[in-house]
mmCIF file of C-alpha atoms in Angstrom:
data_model
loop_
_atom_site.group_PDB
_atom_site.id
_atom_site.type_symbol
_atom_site.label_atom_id
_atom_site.label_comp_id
_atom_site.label_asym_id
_atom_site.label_seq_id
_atom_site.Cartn_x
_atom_site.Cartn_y
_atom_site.Cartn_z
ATOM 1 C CA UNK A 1 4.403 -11.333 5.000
ATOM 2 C CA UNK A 2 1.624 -9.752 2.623
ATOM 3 C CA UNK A 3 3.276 -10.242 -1.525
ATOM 4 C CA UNK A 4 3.386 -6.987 -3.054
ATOM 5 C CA UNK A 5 2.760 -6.317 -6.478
ATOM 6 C CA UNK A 6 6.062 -6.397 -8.895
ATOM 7 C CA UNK A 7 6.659 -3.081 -10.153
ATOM 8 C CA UNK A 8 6.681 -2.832 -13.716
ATOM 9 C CA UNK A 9 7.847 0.153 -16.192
ATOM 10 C CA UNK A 10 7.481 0.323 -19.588
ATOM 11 C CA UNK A 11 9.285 3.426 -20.784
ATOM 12 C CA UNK A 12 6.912 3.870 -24.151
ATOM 13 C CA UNK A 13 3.639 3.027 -25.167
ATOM 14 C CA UNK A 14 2.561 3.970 -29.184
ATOM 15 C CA UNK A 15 -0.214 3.853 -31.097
ATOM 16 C CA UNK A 16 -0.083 5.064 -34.805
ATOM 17 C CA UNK A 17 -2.717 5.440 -37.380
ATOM 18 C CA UNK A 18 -5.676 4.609 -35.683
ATOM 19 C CA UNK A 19 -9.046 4.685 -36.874
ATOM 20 C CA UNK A 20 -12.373 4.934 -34.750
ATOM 21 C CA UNK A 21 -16.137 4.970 -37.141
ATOM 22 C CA UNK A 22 -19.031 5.356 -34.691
ATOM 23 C CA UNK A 23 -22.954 6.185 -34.841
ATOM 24 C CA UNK A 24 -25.025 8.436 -32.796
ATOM 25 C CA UNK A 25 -28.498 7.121 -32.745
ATOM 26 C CA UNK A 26 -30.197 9.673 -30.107
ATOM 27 C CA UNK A 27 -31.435 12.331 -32.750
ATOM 28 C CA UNK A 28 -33.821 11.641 -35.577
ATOM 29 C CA UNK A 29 -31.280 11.627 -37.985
ATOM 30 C CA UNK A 30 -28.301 9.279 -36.992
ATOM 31 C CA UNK A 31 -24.754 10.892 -37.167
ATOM 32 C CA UNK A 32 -21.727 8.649 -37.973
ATOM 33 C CA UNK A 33 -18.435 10.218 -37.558
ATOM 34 C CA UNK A 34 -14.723 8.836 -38.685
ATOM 35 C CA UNK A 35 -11.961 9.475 -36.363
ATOM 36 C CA UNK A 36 -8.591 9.164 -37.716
ATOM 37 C CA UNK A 37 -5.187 9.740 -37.768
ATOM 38 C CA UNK A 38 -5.153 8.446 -33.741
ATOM 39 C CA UNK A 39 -1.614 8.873 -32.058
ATOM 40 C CA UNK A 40 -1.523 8.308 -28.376
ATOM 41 C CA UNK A 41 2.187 7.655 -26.606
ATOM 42 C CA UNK A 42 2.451 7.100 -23.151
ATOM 43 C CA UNK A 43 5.875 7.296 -21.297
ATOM 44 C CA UNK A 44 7.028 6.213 -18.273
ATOM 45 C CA UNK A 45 4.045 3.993 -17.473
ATOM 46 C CA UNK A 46 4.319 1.950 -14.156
ATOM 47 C CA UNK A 47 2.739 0.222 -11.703
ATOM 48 C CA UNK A 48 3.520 1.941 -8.816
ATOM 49 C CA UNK A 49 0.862 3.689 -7.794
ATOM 50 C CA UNK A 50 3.392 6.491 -7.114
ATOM 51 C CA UNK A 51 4.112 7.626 -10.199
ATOM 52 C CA UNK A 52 2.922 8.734 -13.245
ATOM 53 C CA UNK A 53 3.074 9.048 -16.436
ATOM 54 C CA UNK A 54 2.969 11.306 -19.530
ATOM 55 C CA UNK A 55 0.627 11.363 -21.895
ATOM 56 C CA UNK A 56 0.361 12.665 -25.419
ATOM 57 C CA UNK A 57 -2.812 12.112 -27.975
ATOM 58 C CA UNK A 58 -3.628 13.590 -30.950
ATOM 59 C CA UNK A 59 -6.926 12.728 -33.013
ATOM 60 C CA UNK A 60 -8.152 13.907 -36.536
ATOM 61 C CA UNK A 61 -11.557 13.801 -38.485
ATOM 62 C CA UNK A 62 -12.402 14.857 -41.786
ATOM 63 C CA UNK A 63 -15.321 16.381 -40.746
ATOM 64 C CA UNK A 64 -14.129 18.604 -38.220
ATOM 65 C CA UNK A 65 -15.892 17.931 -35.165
ATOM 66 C CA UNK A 66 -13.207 18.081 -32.959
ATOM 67 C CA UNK A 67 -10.954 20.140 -35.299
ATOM 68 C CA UNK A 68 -9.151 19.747 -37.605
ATOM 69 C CA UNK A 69 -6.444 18.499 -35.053
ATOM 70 C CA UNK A 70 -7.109 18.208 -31.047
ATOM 71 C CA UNK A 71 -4.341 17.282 -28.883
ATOM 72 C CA UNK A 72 -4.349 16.271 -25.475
ATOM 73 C CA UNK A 73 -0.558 16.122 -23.619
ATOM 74 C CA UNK A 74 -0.430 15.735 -19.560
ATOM 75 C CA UNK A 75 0.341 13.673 -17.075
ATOM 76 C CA UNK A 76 -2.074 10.168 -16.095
ATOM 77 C CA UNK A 77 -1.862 8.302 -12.396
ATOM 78 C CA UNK A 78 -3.833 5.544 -11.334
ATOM 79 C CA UNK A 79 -3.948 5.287 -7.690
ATOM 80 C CA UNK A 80 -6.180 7.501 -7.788
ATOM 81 C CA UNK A 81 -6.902 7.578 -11.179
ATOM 82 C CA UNK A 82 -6.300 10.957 -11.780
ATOM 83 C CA UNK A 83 -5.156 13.302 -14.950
ATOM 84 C CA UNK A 84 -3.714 16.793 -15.443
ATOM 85 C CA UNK A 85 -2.869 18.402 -18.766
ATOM 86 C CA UNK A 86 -3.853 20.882 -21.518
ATOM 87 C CA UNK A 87 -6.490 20.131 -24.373
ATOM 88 C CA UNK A 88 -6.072 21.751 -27.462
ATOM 89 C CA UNK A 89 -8.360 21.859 -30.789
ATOM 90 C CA UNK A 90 -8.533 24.060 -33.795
ATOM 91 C CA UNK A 91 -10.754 24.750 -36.895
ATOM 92 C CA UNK A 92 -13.600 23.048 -34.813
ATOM 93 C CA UNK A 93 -16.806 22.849 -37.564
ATOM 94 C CA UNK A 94 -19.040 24.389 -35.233
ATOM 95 C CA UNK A 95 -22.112 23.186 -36.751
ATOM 96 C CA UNK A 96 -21.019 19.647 -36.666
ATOM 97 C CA UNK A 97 -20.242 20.029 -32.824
ATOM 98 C CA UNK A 98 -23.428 21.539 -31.660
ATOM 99 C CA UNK A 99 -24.948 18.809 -33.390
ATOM 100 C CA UNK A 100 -24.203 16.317 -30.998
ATOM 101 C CA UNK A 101 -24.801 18.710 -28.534
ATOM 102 C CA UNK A 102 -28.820 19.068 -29.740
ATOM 103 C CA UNK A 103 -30.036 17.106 -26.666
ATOM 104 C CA UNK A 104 -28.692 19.383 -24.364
ATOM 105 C CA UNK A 105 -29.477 22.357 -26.047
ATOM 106 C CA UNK A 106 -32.732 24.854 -27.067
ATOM 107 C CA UNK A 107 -30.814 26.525 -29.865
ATOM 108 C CA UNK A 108 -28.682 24.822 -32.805
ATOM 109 C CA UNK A 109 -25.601 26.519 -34.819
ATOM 110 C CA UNK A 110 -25.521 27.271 -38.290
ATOM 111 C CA UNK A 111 -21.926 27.449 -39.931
ATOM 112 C CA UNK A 112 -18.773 28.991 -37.829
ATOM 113 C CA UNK A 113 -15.702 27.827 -37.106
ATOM 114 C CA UNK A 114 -13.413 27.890 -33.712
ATOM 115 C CA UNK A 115 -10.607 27.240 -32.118
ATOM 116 C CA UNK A 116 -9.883 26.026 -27.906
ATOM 117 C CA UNK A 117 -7.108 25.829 -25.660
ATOM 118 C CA UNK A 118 -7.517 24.793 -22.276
ATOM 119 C CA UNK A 119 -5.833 23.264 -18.715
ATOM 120 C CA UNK A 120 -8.076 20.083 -17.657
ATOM 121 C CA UNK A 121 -7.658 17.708 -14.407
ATOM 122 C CA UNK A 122 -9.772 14.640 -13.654
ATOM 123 C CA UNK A 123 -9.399 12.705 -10.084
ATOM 124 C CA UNK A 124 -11.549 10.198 -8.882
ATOM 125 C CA UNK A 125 -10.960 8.818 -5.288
ATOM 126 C CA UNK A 126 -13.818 9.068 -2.857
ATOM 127 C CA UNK A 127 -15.533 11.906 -5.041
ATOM 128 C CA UNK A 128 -15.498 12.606 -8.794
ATOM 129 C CA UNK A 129 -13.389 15.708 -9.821
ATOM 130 C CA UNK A 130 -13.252 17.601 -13.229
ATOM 131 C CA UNK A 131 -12.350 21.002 -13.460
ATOM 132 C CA UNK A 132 -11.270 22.886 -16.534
ATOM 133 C CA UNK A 133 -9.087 25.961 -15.934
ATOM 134 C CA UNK A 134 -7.026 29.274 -17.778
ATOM 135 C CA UNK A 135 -9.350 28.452 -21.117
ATOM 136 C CA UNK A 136 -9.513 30.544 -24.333
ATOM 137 C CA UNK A 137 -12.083 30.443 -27.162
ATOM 138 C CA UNK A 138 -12.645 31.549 -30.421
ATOM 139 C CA UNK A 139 -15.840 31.215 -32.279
ATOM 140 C CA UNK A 140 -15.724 32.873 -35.696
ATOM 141 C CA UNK A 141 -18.620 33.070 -38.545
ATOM 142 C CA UNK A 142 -21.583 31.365 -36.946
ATOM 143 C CA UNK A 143 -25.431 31.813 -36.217
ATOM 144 C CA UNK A 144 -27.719 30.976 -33.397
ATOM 145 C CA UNK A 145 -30.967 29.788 -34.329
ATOM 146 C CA UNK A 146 -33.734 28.743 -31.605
ATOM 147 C CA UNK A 147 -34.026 25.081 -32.268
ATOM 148 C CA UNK A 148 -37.842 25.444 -33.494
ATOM 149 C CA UNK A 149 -36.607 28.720 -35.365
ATOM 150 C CA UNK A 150 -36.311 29.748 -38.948
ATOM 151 C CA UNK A 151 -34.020 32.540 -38.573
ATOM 152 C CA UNK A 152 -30.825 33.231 -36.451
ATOM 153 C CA UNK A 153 -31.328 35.520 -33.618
ATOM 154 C CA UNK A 154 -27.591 36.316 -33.140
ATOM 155 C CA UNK A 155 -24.904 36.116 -35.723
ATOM 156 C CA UNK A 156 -21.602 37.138 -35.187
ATOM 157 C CA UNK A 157 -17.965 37.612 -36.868
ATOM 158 C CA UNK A 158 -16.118 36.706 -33.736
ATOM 159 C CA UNK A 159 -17.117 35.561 -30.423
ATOM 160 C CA UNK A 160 -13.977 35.038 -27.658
ATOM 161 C CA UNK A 161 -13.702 33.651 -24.316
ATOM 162 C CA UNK A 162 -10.216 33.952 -21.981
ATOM 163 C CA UNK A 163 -10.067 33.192 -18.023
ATOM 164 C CA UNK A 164 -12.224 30.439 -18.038
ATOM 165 C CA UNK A 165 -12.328 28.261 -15.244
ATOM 166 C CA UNK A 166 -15.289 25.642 -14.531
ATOM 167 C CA UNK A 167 -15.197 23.734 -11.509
ATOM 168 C CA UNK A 168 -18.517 21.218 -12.751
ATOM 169 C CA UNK A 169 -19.215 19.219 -8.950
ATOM 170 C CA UNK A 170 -18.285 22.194 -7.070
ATOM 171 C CA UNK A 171 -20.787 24.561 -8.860
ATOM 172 C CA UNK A 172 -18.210 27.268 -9.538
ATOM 173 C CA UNK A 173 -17.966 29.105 -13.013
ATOM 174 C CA UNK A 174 -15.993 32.237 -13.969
ATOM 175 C CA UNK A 175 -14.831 34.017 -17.336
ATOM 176 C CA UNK A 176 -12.255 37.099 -17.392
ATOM 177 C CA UNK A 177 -13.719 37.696 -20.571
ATOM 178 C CA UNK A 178 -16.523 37.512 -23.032
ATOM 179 C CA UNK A 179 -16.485 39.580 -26.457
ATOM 180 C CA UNK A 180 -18.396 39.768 -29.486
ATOM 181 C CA UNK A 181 -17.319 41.489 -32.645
ATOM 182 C CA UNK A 182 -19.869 42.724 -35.667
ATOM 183 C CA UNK A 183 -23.152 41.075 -33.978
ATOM 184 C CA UNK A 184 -26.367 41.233 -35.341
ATOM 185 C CA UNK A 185 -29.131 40.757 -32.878
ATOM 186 C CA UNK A 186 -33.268 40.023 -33.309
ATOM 187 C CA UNK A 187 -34.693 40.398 -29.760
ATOM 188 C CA UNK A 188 -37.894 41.466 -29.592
ATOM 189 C CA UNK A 189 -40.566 41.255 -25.984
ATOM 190 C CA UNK A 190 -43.941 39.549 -26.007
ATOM 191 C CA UNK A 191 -47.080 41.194 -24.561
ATOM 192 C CA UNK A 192 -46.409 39.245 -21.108
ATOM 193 C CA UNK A 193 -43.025 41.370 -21.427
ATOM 194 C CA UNK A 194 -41.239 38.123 -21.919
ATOM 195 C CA UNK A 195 -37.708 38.135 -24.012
ATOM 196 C CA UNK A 196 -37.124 35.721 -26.939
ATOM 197 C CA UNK A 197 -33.099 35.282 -26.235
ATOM 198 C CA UNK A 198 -33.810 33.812 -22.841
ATOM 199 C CA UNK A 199 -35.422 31.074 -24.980
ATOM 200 C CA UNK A 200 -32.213 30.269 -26.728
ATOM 201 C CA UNK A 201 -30.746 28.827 -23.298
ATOM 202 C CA UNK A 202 -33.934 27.319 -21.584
ATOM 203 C CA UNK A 203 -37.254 25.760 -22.242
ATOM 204 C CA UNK A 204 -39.778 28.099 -23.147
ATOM 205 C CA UNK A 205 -42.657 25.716 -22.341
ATOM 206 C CA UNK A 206 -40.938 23.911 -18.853
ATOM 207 C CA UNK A 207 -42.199 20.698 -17.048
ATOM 208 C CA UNK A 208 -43.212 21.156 -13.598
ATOM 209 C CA UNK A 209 -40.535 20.777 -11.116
ATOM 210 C CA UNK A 210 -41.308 17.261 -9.271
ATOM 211 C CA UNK A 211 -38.994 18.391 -6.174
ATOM 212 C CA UNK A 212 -38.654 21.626 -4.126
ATOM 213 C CA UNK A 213 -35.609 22.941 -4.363
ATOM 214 C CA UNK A 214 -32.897 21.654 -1.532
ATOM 215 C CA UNK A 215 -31.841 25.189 -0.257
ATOM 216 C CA UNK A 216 -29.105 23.128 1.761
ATOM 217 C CA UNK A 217 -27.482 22.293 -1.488
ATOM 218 C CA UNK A 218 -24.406 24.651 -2.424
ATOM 219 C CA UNK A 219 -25.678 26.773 -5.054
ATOM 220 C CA UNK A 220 -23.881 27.580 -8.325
ATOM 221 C CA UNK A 221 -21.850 30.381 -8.629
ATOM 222 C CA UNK A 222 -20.701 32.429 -11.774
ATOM 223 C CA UNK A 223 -19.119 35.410 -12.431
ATOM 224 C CA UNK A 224 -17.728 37.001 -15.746
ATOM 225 C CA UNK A 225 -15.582 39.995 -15.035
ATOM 226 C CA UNK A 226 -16.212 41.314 -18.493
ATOM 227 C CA UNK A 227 -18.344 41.236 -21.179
ATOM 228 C CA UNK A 228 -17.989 43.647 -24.513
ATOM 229 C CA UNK A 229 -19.855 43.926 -27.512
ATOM 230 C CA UNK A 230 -18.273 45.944 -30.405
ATOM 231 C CA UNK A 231 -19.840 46.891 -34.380
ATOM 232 C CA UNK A 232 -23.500 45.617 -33.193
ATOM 233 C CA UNK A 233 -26.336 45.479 -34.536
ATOM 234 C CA UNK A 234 -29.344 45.318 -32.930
ATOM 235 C CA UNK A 235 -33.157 45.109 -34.208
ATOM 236 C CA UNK A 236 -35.790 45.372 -31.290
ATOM 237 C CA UNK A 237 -39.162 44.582 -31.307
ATOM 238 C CA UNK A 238 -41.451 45.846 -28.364
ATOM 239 C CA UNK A 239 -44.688 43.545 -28.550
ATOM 240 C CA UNK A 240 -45.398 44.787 -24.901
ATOM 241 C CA UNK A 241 -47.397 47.878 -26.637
ATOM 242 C CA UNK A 242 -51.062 48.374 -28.289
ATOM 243 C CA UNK A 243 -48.599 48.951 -31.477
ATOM 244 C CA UNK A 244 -45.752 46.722 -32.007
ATOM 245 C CA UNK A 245 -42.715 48.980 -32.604
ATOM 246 C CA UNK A 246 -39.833 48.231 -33.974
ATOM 247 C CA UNK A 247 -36.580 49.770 -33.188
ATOM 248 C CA UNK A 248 -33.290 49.338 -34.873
ATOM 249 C CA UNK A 249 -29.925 50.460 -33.226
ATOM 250 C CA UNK A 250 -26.586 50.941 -35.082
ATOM 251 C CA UNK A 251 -22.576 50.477 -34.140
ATOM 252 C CA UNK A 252 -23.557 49.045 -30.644
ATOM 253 C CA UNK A 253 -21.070 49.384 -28.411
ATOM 254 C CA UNK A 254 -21.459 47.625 -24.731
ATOM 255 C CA UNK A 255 -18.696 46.959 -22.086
ATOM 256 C CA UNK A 256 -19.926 45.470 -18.856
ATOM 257 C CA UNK A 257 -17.903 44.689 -15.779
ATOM 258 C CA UNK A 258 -18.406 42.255 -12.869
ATOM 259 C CA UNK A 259 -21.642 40.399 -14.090
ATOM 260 C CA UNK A 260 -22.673 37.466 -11.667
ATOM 261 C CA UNK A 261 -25.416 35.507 -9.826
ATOM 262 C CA UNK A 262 -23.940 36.827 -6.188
ATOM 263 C CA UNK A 263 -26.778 38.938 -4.575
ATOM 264 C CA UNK A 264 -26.035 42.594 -3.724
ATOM 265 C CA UNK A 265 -23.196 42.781 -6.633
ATOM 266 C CA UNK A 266 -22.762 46.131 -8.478
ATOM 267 C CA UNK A 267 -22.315 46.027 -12.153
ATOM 268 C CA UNK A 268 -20.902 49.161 -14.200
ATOM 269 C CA UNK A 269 -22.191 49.345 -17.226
ATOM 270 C CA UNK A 270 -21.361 51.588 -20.822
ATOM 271 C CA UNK A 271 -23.053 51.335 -23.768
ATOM 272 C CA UNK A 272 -22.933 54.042 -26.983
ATOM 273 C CA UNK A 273 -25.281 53.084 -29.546
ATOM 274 C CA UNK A 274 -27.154 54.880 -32.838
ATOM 275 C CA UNK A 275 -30.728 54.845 -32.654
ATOM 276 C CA UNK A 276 -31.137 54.327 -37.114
ATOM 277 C CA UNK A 277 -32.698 57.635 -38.622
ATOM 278 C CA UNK A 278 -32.766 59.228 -35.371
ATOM 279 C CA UNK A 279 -29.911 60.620 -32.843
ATOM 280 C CA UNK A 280 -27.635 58.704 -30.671
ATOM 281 C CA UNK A 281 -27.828 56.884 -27.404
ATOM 282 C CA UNK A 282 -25.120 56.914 -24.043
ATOM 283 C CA UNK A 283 -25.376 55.861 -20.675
ATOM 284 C CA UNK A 284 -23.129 54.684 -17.960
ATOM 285 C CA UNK A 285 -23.437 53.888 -14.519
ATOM 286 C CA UNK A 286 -23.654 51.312 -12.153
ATOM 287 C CA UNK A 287 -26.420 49.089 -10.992
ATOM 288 C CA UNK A 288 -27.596 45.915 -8.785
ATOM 289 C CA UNK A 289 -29.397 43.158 -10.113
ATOM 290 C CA UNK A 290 -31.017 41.760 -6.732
ATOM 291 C CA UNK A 291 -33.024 43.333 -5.430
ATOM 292 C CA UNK A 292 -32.480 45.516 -8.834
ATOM 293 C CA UNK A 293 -31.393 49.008 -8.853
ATOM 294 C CA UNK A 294 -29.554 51.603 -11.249
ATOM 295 C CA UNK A 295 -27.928 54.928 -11.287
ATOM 296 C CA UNK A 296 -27.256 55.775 -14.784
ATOM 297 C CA UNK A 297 -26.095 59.232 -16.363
ATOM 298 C CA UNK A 298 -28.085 58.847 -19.470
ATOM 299 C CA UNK A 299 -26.632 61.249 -22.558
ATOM 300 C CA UNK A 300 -29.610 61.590 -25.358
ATOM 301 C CA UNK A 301 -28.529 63.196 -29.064
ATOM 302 C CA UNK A 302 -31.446 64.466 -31.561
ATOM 303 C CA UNK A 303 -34.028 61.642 -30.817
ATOM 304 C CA UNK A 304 -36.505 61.864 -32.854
ATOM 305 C CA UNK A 305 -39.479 62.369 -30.602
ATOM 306 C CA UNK A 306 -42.301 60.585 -33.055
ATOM 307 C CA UNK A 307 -40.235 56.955 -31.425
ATOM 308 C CA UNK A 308 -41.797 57.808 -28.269
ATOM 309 C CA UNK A 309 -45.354 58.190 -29.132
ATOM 310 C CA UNK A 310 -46.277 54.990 -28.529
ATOM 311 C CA UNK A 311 -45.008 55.113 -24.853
ATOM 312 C CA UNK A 312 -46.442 58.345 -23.890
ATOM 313 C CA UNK A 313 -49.721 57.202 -25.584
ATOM 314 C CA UNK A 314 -50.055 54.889 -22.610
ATOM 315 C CA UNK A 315 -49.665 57.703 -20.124
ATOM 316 C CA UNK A 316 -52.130 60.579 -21.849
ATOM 317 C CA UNK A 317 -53.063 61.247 -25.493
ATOM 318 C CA UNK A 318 -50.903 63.948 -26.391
ATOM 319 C CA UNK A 319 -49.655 63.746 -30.046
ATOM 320 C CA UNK A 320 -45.828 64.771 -30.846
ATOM 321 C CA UNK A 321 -45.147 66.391 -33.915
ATOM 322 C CA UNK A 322 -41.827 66.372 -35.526
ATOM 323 C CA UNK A 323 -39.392 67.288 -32.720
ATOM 324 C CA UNK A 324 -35.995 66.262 -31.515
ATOM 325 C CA UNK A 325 -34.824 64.980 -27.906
ATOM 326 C CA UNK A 326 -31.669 65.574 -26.244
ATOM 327 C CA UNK A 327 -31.022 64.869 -22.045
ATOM 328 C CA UNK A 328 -27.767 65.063 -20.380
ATOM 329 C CA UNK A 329 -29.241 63.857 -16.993
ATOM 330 C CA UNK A 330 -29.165 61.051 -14.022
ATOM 331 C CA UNK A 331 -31.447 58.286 -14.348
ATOM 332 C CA UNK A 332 -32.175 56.050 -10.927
ATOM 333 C CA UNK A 333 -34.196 52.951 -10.709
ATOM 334 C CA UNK A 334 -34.749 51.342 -7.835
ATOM 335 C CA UNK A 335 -36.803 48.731 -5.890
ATOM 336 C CA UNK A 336 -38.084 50.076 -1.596
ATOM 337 C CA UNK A 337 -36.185 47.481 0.280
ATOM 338 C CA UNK A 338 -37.489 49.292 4.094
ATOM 339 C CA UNK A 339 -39.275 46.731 5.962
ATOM 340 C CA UNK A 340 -42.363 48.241 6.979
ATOM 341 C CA UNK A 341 -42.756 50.616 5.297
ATOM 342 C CA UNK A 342 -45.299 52.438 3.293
ATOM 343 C CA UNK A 343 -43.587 51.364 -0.152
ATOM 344 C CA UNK A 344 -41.790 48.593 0.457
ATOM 345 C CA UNK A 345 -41.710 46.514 -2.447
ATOM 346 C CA UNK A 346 -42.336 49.586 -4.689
ATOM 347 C CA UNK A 347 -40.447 50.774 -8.108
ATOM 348 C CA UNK A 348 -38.709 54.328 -7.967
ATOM 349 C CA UNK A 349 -37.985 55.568 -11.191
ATOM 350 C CA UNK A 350 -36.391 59.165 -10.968
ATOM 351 C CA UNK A 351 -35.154 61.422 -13.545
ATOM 352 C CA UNK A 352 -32.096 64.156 -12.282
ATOM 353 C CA UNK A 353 -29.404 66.559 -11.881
ATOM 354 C CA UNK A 354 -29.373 67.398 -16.000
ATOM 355 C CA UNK A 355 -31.355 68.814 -19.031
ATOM 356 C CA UNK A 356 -33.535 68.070 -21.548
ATOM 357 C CA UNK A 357 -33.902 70.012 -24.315
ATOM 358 C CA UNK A 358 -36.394 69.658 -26.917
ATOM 359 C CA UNK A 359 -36.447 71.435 -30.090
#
């Protein structure tokens, strides 16, 4: 008969004190980091592959990186190897993190501190497994800057995420919800109508791609069911005009619902903003992002009608002189869709069912 393996239970491991020193090399300025204050117990650790056993880890460093505590308690098996718990870190340097995180990154973090809580598992068997789940957030006091920037495009006193759930082989990503708190963003367009924030998240200059695209592959998927900014800020530049203009818009307010990369989705949308020494700014509505599409019921206060010179200056040359705008009216956007048609393919921009008063 085939020996099995004794079984063998050891009711405690512990490990006090520890220290770990390491150096990252990949940037042009090497990083070394002290880890200390290690504490890992494991319970109940056996050998049968039945079983498992519980885990508990906490790690300090003095600079912050990871917090100024994270701890890690669940549960560890090793036929498969496989792990469930709940990570926890807080007063995370946030400029120290995204440090390490440079490689991967087209933007770096000035100052900022945070805080994370989140539900982890890790199996390996035929297929790798890691999917992070019921994760919170908090990012308080820090600036993005474009990594070959000068000056921070966003800032911002608070930044949360809760809901989050990340499935990273199976492609699937979704947040309940995404807030910002007393923002200040710098976006501005180029004259190929090109925005500077989408260079904060990928390469502005990209290599070729050396492979079509597998359409067989599953693709990603991501949704966030909210996303709110409150107290903004926001300075725009349009560089898509013979003039530059710059426009600069007070206590933003945004909430937008059901946001994701699934075709056909509708998106509501609400945003209240101050245009600065003119009137103020509502709409709300719905829209579709592909093919794209709006319906908007777009509220205009006192605009101060000199702003839109340089837009109607493109159209005909007739000069405004002072003046003030206000529209209570529905504003659709869409894209012809009809096969065969006439217009298909064509932009419909139509202006409705309200007023406009000028004055």
């Amino acid at each position: 008969s085939k020996s099995k393996i004794p079984v063998i239970q050891l009711f405690e491991i512990t490990l006090k004190g520890g220290e770990v020193n390491f150096l990252d090399r990949r940037s042009q300025q090497p990083v070394s980091e002290k880890l200390s204050g290690i504490n890992l117990q494991l319970r109940d650790f056996s050998t049968d592959f039945s079983q498992e056993s519980q885990i508990e880890l906490e790690i300090r460093s003095a600079s912050k990186v990871l917090g100024d505590k994270l701890s890690l308690a669940g549960s560890l098996g090793l036929n498969p190897i496989r792990s469930t718990g709940k990570i926890e870190a807080n007063d995370i340097n946030l400029q120290r993190l995204f440090n390490y995180l440079q490689p991967f990154l087209q933007f770096r973090v000035e100052g900022g501190t945070g805080e994370l809580a989140i539900n982890y598992h890790f199996q390996k068997d035929d297929k790798l497994t890691i999917s992070f789940s019921q994760g919170s957030a908090l990012m308080k006091n820090a600036k993005m800057i474009k990594k070959s920037g000068k000056d921070p495009l966003i800032s911002f006193q608070s930044l949360s995420l809760a809901g989050f759930e990340y499935d990273v082989f199976g492609k699937h990503l979704e947040i309940a919800d995404a807030r910002a708190q007393g923002a200040d963003i710098r976006a501005s367009i180029n004259s190929s109508g090109k925005l500077n924030l989408i260079y904060l998240f990928v390469k502005e200059n990209p290599p070729p791609k050396k492979k079509p695209v597998d359409k067989s592959k599953k693709p990603f998927f991501w949704k966030v069911d909210r996303i709110g900014l409150e107290e903004t800020n926001l300075t725009f530049e349009n560089g898509g005009l013979p003039k530059p203009q710059v426009y600069q818009f007070e206590d933003l307010n945004l909430e937008i619902n059901n946001l994701s990369g699934q075709k056909g989705s509708r998106v509501s949308m609400a945003l209240d903003t101050t245009l600065k020494s003119s009137g103020r700014i509502s709409i709300k509505g719905e829209s579709v992002l592909s093919p794209f599409q709006t319906d908007m019921n777009l509220k205009l206060s006192n605009i101060d009608l000199k702003l839109l010179q340089p837009y109607v200056d493109q159209i005909n040359q007739i000069g405004f002189g002072n003046g003030l705008l206000s529209t209570d009216c529905r504003l659709a956007f869409l894209t012809d869709t009809e096969s065969g048609s006439s217009t298909e393919g064509a932009k419909i921009l139509s202006l409705t069912e309200g007023s406009i008063n000028i004055q």
